[in-house]
Short mmCIF file of C-alpha atoms in Angstrom, two decimals:
data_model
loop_
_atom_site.label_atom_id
_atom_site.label_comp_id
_atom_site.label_asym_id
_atom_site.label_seq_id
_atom_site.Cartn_x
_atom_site.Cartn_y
_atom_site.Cartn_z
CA UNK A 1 109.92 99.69 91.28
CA UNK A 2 108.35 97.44 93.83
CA UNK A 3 105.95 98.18 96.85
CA UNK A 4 108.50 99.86 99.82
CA UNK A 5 110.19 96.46 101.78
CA UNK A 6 108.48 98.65 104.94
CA UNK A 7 104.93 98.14 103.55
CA UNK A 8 105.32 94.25 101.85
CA UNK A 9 102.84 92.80 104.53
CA UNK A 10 98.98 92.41 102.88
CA UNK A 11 96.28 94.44 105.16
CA UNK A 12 94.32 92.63 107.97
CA UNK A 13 92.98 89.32 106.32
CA UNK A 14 93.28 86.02 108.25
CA UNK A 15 89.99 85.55 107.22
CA UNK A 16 86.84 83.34 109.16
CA UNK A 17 88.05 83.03 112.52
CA UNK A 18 84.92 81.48 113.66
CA UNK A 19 85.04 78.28 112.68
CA UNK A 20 87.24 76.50 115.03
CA UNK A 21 88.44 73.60 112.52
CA UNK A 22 90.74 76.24 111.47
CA UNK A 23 93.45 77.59 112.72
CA UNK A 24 92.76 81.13 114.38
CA UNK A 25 89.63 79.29 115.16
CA UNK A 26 88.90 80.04 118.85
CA UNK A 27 90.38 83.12 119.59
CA UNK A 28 90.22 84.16 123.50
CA UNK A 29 90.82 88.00 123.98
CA UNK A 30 91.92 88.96 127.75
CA UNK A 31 93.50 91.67 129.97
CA UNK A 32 95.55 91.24 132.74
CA UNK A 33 95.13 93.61 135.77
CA UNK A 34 97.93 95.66 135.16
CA UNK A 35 96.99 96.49 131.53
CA UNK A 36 98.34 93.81 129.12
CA UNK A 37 96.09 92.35 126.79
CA UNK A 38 96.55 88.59 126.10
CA UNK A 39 95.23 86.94 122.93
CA UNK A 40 95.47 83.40 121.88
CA UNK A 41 95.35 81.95 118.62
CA UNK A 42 94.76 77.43 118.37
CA UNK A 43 96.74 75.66 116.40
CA UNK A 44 96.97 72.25 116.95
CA UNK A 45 98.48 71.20 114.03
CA UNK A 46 101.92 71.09 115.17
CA UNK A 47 103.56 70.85 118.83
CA UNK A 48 104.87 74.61 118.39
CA UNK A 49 104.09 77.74 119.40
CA UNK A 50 104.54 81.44 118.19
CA UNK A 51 105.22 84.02 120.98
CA UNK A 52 105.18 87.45 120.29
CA UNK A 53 104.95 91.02 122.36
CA UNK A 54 103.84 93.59 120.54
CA UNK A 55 104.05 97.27 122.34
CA UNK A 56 101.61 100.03 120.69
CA UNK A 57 104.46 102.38 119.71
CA UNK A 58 106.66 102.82 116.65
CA UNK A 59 108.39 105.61 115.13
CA UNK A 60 105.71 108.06 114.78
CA UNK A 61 105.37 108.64 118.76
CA UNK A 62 109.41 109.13 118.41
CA UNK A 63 109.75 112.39 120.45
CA UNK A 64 110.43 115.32 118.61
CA UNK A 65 114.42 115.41 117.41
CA UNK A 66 114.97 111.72 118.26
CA UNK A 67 113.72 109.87 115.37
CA UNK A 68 115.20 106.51 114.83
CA UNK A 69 114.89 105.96 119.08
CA UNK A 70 111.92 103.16 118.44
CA UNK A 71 114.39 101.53 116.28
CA UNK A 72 116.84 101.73 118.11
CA UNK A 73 115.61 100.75 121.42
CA UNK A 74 114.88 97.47 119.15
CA UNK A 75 118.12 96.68 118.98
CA UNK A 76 118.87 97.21 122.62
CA UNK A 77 116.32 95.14 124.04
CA UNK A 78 118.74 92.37 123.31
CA UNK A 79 121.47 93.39 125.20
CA UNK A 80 120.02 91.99 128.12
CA UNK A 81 119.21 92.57 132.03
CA UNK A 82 120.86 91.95 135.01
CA UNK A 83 119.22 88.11 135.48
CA UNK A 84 119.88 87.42 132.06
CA UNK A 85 123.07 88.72 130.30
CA UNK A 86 123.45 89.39 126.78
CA UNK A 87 123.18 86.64 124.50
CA UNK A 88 121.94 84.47 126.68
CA UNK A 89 117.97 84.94 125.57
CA UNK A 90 118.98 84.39 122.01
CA UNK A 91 121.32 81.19 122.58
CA UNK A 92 118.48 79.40 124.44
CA UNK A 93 116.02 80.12 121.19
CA UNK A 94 118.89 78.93 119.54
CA UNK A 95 119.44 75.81 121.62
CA UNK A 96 116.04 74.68 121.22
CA UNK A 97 115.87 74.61 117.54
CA UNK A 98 113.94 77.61 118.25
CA UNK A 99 113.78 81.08 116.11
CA UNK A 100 113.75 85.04 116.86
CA UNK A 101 113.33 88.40 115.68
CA UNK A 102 112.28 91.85 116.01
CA UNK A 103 110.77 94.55 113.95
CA UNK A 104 110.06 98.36 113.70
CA UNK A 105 106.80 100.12 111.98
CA UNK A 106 105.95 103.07 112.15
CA UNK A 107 102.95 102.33 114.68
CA UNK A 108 104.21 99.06 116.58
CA UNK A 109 107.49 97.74 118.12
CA UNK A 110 107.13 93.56 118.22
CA UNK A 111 109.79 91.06 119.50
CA UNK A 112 108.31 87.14 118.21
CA UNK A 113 109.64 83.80 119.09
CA UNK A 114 108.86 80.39 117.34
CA UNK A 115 109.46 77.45 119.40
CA UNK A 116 108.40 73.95 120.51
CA UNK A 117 105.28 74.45 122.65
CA UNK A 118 107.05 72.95 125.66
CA UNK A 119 109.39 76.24 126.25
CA UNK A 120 106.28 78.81 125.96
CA UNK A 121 106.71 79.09 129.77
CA UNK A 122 110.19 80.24 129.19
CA UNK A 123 110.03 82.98 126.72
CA UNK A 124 107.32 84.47 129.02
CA UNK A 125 110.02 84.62 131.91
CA UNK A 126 112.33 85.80 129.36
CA UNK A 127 110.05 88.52 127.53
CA UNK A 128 108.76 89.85 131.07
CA UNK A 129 111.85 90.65 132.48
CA UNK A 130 113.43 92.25 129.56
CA UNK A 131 110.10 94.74 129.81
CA UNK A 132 111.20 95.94 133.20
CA UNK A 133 114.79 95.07 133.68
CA UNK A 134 116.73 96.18 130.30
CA UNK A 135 120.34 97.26 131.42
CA UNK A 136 121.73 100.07 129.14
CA UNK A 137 125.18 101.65 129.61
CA UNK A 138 127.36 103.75 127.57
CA UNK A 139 129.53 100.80 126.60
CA UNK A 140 126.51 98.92 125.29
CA UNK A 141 124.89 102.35 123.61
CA UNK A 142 127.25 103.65 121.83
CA UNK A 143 128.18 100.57 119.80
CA UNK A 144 124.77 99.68 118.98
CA UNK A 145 124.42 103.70 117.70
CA UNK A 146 126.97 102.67 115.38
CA UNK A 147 125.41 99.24 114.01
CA UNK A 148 122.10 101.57 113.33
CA UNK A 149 123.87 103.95 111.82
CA UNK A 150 125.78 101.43 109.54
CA UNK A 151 122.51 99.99 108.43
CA UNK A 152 121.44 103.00 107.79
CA UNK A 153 124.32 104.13 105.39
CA UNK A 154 123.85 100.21 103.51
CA UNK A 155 119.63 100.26 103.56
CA UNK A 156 119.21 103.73 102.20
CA UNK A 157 122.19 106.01 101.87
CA UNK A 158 123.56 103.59 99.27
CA UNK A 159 120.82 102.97 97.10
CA UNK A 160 119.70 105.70 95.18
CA UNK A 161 115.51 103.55 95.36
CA UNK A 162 115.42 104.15 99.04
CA UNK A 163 116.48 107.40 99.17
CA UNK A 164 114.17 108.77 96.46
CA UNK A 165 110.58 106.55 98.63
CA UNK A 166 112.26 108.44 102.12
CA UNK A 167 112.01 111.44 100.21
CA UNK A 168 108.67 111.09 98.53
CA UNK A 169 107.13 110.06 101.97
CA UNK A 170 108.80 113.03 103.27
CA UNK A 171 106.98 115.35 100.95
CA UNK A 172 103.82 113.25 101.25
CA UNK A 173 103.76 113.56 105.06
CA UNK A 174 105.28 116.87 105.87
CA UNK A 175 103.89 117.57 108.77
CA UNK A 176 102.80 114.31 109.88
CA UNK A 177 105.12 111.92 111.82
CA UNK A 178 104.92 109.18 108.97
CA UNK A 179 107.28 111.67 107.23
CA UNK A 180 110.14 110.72 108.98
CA UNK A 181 112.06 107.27 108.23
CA UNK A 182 111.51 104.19 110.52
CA UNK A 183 115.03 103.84 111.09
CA UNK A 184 115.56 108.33 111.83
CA UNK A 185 117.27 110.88 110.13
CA UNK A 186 121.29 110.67 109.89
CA UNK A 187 121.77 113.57 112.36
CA UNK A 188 119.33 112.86 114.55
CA UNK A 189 120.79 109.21 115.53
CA UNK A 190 123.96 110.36 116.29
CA UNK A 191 123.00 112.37 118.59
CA UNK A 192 121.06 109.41 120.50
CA UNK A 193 122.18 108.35 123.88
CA UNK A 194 121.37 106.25 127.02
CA UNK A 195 119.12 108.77 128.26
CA UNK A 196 117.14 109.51 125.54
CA UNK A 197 116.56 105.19 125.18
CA UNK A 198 116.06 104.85 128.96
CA UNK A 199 113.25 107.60 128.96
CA UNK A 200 111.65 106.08 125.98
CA UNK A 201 111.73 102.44 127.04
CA UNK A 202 110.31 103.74 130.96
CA UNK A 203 107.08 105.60 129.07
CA UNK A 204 106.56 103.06 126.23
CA UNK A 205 107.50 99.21 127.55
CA UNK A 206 105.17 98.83 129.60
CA UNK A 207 102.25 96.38 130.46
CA UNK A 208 99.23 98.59 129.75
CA UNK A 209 100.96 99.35 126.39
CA UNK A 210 101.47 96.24 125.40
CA UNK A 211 100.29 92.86 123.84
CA UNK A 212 100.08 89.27 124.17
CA UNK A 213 99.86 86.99 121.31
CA UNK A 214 100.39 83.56 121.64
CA UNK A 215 99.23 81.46 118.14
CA UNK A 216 99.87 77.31 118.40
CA UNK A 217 99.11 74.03 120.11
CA UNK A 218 98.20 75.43 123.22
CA UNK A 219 95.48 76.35 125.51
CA UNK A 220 93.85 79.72 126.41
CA UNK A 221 93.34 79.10 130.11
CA UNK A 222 97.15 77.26 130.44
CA UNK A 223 98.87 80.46 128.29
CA UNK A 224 97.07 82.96 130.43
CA UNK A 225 98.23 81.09 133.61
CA UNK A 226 101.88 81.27 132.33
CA UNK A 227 100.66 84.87 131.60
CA UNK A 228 100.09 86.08 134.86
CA UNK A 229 103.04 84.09 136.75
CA UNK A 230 105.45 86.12 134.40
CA UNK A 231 104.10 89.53 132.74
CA UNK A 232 101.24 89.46 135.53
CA UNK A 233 104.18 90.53 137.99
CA UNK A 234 104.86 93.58 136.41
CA UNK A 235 103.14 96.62 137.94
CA UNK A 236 102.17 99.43 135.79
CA UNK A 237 103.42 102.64 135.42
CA UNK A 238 100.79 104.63 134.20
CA UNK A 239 97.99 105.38 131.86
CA UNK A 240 98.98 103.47 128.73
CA UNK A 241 100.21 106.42 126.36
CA UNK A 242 98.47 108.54 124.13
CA UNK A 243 99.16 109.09 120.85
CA UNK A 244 98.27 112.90 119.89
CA UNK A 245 100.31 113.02 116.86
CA UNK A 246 100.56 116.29 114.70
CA UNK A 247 97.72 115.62 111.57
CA UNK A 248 98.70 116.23 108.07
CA UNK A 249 96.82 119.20 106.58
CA UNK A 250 94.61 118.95 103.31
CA UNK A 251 97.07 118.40 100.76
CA UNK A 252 95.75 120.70 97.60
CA UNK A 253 98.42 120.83 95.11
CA UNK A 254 100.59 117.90 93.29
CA UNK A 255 104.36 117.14 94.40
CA UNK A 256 107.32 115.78 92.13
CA UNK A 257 110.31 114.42 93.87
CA UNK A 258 113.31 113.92 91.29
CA UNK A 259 116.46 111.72 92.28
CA UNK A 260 119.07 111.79 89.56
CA UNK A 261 122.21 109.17 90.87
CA UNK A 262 124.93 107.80 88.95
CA UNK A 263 123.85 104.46 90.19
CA UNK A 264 120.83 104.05 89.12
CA UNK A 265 120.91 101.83 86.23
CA UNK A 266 116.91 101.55 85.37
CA UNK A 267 114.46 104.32 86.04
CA UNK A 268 111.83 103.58 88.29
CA UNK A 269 108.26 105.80 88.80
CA UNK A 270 105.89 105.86 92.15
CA UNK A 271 103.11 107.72 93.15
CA UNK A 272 101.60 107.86 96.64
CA UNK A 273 98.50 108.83 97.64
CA UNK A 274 97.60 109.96 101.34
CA UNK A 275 94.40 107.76 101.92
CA UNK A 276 92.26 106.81 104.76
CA UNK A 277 93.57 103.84 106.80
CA UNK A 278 91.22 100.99 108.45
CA UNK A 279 91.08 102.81 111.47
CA UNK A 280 90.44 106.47 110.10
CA UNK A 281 88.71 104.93 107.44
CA UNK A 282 84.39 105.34 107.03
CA UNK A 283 82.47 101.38 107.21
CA UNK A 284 84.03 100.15 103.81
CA UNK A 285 86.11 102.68 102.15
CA UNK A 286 89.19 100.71 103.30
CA UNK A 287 87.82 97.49 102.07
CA UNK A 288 86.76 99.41 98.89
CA UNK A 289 90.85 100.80 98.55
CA UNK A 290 92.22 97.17 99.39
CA UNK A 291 89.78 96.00 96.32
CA UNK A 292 90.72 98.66 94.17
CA UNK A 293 94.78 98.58 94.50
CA UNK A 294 94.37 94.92 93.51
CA UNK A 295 92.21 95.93 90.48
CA UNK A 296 94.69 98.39 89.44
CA UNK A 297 97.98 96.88 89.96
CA UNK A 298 97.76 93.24 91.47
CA UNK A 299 99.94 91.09 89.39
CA UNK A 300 99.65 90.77 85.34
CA UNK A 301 95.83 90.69 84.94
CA UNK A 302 95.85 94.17 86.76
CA UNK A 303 94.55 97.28 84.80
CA UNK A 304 98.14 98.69 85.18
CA UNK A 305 100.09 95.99 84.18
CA UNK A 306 97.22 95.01 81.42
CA UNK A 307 97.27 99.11 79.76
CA UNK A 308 101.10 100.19 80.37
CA UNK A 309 102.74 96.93 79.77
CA UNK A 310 100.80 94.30 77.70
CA UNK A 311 98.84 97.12 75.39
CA UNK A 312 101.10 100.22 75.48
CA UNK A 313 104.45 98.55 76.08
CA UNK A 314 105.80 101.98 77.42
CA UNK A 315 106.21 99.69 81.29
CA UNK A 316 108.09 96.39 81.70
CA UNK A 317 106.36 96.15 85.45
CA UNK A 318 103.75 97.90 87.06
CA UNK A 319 101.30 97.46 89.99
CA UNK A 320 99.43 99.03 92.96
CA UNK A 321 99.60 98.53 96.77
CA UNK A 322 97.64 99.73 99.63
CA UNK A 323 98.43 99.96 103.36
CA UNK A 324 95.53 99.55 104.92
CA UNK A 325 97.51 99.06 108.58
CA UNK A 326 98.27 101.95 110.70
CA UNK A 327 96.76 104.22 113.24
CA UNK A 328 96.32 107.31 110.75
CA UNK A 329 96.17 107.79 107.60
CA UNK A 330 98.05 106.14 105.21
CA UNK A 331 99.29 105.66 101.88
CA UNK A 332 97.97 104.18 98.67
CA UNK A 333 100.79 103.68 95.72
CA UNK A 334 101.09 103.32 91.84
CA UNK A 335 104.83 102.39 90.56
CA UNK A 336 106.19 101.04 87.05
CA UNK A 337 109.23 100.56 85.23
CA UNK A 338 109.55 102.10 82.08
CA UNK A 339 110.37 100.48 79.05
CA UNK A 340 113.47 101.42 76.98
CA UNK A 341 113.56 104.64 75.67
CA UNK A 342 110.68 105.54 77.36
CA UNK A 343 110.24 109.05 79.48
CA UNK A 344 108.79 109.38 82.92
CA UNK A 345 106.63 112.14 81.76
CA UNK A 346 105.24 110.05 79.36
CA UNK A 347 104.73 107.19 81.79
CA UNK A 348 103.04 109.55 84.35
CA UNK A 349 100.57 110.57 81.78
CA UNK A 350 99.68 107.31 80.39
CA UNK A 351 99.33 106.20 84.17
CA UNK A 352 97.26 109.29 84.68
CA UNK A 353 95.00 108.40 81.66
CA UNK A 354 94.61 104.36 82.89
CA UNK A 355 93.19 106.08 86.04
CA UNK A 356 91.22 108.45 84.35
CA UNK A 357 89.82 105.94 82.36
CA UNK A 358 89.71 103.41 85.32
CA UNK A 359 86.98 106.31 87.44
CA UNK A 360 84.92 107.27 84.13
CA UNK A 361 83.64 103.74 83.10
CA UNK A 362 81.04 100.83 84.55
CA UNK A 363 83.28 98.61 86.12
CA UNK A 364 82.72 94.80 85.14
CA UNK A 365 81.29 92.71 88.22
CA UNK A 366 82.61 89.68 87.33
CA UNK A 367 86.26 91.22 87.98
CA UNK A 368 85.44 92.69 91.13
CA UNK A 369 84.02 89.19 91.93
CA UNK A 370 87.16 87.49 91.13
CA UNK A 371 88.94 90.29 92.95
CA UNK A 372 87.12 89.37 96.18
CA UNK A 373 87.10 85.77 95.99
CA UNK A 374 91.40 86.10 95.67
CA UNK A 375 91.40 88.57 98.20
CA UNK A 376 89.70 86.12 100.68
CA UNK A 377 91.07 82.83 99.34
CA UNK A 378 94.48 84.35 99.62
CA UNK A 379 93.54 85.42 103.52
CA UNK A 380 92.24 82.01 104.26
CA UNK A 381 95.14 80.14 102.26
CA UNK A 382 97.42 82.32 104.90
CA UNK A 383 96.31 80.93 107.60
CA UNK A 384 98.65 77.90 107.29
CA UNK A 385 101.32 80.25 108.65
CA UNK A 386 101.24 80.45 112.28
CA UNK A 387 103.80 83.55 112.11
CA UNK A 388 101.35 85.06 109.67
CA UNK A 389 98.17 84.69 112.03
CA UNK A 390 100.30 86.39 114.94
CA UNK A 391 100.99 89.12 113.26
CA UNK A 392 97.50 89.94 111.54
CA UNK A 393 95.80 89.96 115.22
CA UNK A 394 98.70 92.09 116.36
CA UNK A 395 98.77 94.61 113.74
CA UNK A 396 94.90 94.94 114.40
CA UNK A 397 95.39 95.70 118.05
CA UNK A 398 98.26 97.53 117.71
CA UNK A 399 96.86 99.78 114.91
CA UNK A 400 93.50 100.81 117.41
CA UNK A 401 91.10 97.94 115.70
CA UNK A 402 89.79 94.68 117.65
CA UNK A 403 89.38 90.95 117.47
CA UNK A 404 85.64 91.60 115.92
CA UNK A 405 86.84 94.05 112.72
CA UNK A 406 89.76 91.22 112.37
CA UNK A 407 86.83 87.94 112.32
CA UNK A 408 84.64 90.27 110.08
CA UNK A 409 87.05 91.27 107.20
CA UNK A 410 85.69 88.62 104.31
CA UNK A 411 82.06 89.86 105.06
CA UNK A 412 83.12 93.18 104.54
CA UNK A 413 85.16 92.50 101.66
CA UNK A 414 82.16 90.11 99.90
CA UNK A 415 79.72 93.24 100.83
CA UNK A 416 81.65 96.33 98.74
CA UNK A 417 80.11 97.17 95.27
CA UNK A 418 81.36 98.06 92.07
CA UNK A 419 79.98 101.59 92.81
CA UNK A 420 81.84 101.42 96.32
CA UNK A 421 85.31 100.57 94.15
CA UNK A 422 84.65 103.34 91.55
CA UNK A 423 84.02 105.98 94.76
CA UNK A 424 87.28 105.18 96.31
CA UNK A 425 89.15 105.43 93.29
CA UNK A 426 87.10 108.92 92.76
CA UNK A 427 87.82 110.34 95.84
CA UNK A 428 90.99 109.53 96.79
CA UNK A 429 93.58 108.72 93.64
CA UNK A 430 93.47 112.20 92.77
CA UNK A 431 96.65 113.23 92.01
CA UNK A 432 96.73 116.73 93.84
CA UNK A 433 96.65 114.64 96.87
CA UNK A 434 99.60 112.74 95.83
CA UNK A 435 103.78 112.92 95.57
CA UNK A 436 105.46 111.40 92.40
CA UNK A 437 108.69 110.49 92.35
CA UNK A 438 110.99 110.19 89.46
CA UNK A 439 113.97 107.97 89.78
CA UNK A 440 116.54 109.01 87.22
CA UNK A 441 120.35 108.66 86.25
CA UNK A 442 122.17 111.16 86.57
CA UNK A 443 123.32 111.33 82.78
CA UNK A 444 119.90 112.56 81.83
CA UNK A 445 119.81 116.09 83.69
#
């Protein structure tokens, strides 16, 4: 199976921000008096801008018994205020060959906007009075309840994949809020209402919890301007939040999670580690896991794919992926596809013995080299993306790291060791830390 769509995004690389030929070359960091931080990425390529407002809270700091409200106060935030009814935010993106969305993590809420430079004024007048004037009633709640729930039955009680990942991370993070699925548990939305999304947008959309980013052909001192004649106006509330979030305890023993469906149609095998994040991480053990996932299973010259499916044959995909974003720790995964006729249990043991094998022997250094110089080229190569720059300095921020660890991440990278690798891999991929899951069809039980 592939890497969870939730976790697709690569860690924090936008690589040498210093140089200010590039884009992401100048980047100004500020904070507004009432809390907001405002960051601004150059771009002068193009007469366009990317707008986004990220707020440093997701589905982890869902209050106990609501989960899914983070989500779900996504979707309300466009059903608009009492200056600006619904629809009418969207249609002016819309109108100006503009476009818009809105996403959930587990860590971050962010609303973006890409549009001609021209309008940047606009969607700060726009943004700013959706974070203090969203109008919820009944009539507008209870539909929307639905819609979640909907894409809830399509995105994951239909599809036997999602369901078995909701239940492995469930088992991985028991006690921890990452446990508990982005979009909430079944019985838990339904019960949501427009109390429960009125208290959480008054403690969570606020100023000092949120952030700026602005990446394109603009200015620092002109977007900061703009800044304070629209968000500047809004007062805050309070201390920005706190996230005190249950931890997960040592895990000790080794989980299997087995999903037999009548609709599955091709077997599928993942394995998730609980690993330290960038944040919780020590100086270069998340560089070190970033390096290593792409050893193991980063496309077809990966040790995975290069053992189970080239040399074995027993896999007809495999691969590795680690998500270095988030505030705690995280998750590190191994996942293949078995080859006809071939058993998870035998799968699971080969994998086990690639990873055995992977820990016990001198790694070569001109792999890890080429490993590095991807890893960075790939970073820098990303950087033609605007959207893509955005989102890399607001998943830093948002996730507890800063501007600096952002500018400093191909150093780091160029400065882990074989031995650094080999530690990682040592320390964390063993498998009593980790949750298997078997994806099955139901014919075999």
């Amino acid at each position: 199976m592939s890497a969870p769509l939730l976790a697709i995004q690569p860690s924090l690389t936008p690589g040498d921000a210093n140089s200010a030929a590039r884009p992401g070359g100048s980047v100004s960091h500020s904070t507004l008096d009432n809390g907001l931080e405002v960051v601004v990425i150059p771009d002068t390529r193009t007469p366009v801008v990317t707008h986004m407002i990220w707020y440093k809270n997701g589905s982890a700091d869902d209050p106990l018994g609501k989960s899914g409200i983070a989500h779900f106060l996504e979707h309300l935030m466009f059903k608009g205020t009492k200056k600006h009814p619904q629809g009418e935010f969207s249609n002016l993106v819309a109108e100006l060959g503009g476009q818009e969305n809105a996403f959930t993590s587990y860590d971050y809420t962010a609303y973006f906007q890409r549009i001609g430079k021209e309008h940047l004024g606009a969607l700060m007048a726009f943004e700013a009075d959706r974070m203090c004037n969203l109008l919820l009633t009944d009539e507008v709640v209870a539909p929307e309840r639905d819609v979640v729930l909907e894409e809830r039955r399509m995105r994951t009680d239909s599809d036997p994949a999602a369901q078995l990942d909701e239940a492995v991370q469930a088992a991985l993070f028991a006690h921890h809020p990452y446990g508990t699925p982005i979009i909430g548990w079944n019985h838990e939305i339904e019960n949501l209402g427009r109390q429960d999304a009125l208290d959480y947008y008054n403690r969570f959309y606020t100023p000092e919890n949120a952030i700026l980013i602005v990446a394109g052909d603009v200015e620092a001192e002109d977007v900061l301007k703009s800044a304070q004649e629209t968000y500047g106006k809004i007062p805050a509330r309070a201390e920005s939040p706190q996230r005190r979030r249950t931890q997960e305890p040592p895990h000790r023993a080794h989980r299997l999670v087995t999903l037999l469906d009548e609709k599955v149609e091709q077997p599928a095998h993942e394995r998730v580690f609980k690993v330290p994040s960038y944040r919780t991480a020590q100086p270069g053990e998340a560089e070190a896991l970033e390096i290593l996932a792409h050893m193991l299973g980063g496309g077809p010259t990966s040790v995975l794919y290069e053992t189970l499916v080239v040399d074995q044959k027993i896999a007809v995909s495999a691969g590795a992926y680690y998500a270095g974003s988030a505030v705690d720790d995280t998750r590190f995964w191994i996942f293949a596809t078995p080859a006809p006729g071939v058993n998870l249990e035998h799968l699971d043991q080969s994998m086990d013995g690639v990873i055995k094998n992977f820990i016990e022997h001198p790694l070569d250094v001109e792999r890890l080299q080429r490993t590095k110089t991807r890893l960075i080229a790939d970073a820098i190569y990303a950087q033609d993306s605007q959207a893509s720059l955005a989102r890399w300095y607001g998943e830093s921020l948002a996730t507890g790291l800063s501007i600096a660890d952002v500018q400093a991440w191909p150093a780091r990278m160029e400065a882990v060791t074989a031995q650094d690798v080999l530690t990682a891999a040592k320390n964390w991929l063993d498998k009593r830390r980790a949750v298997t899951g078997f994806l099955l069809p139901e014919a075999t039980s």
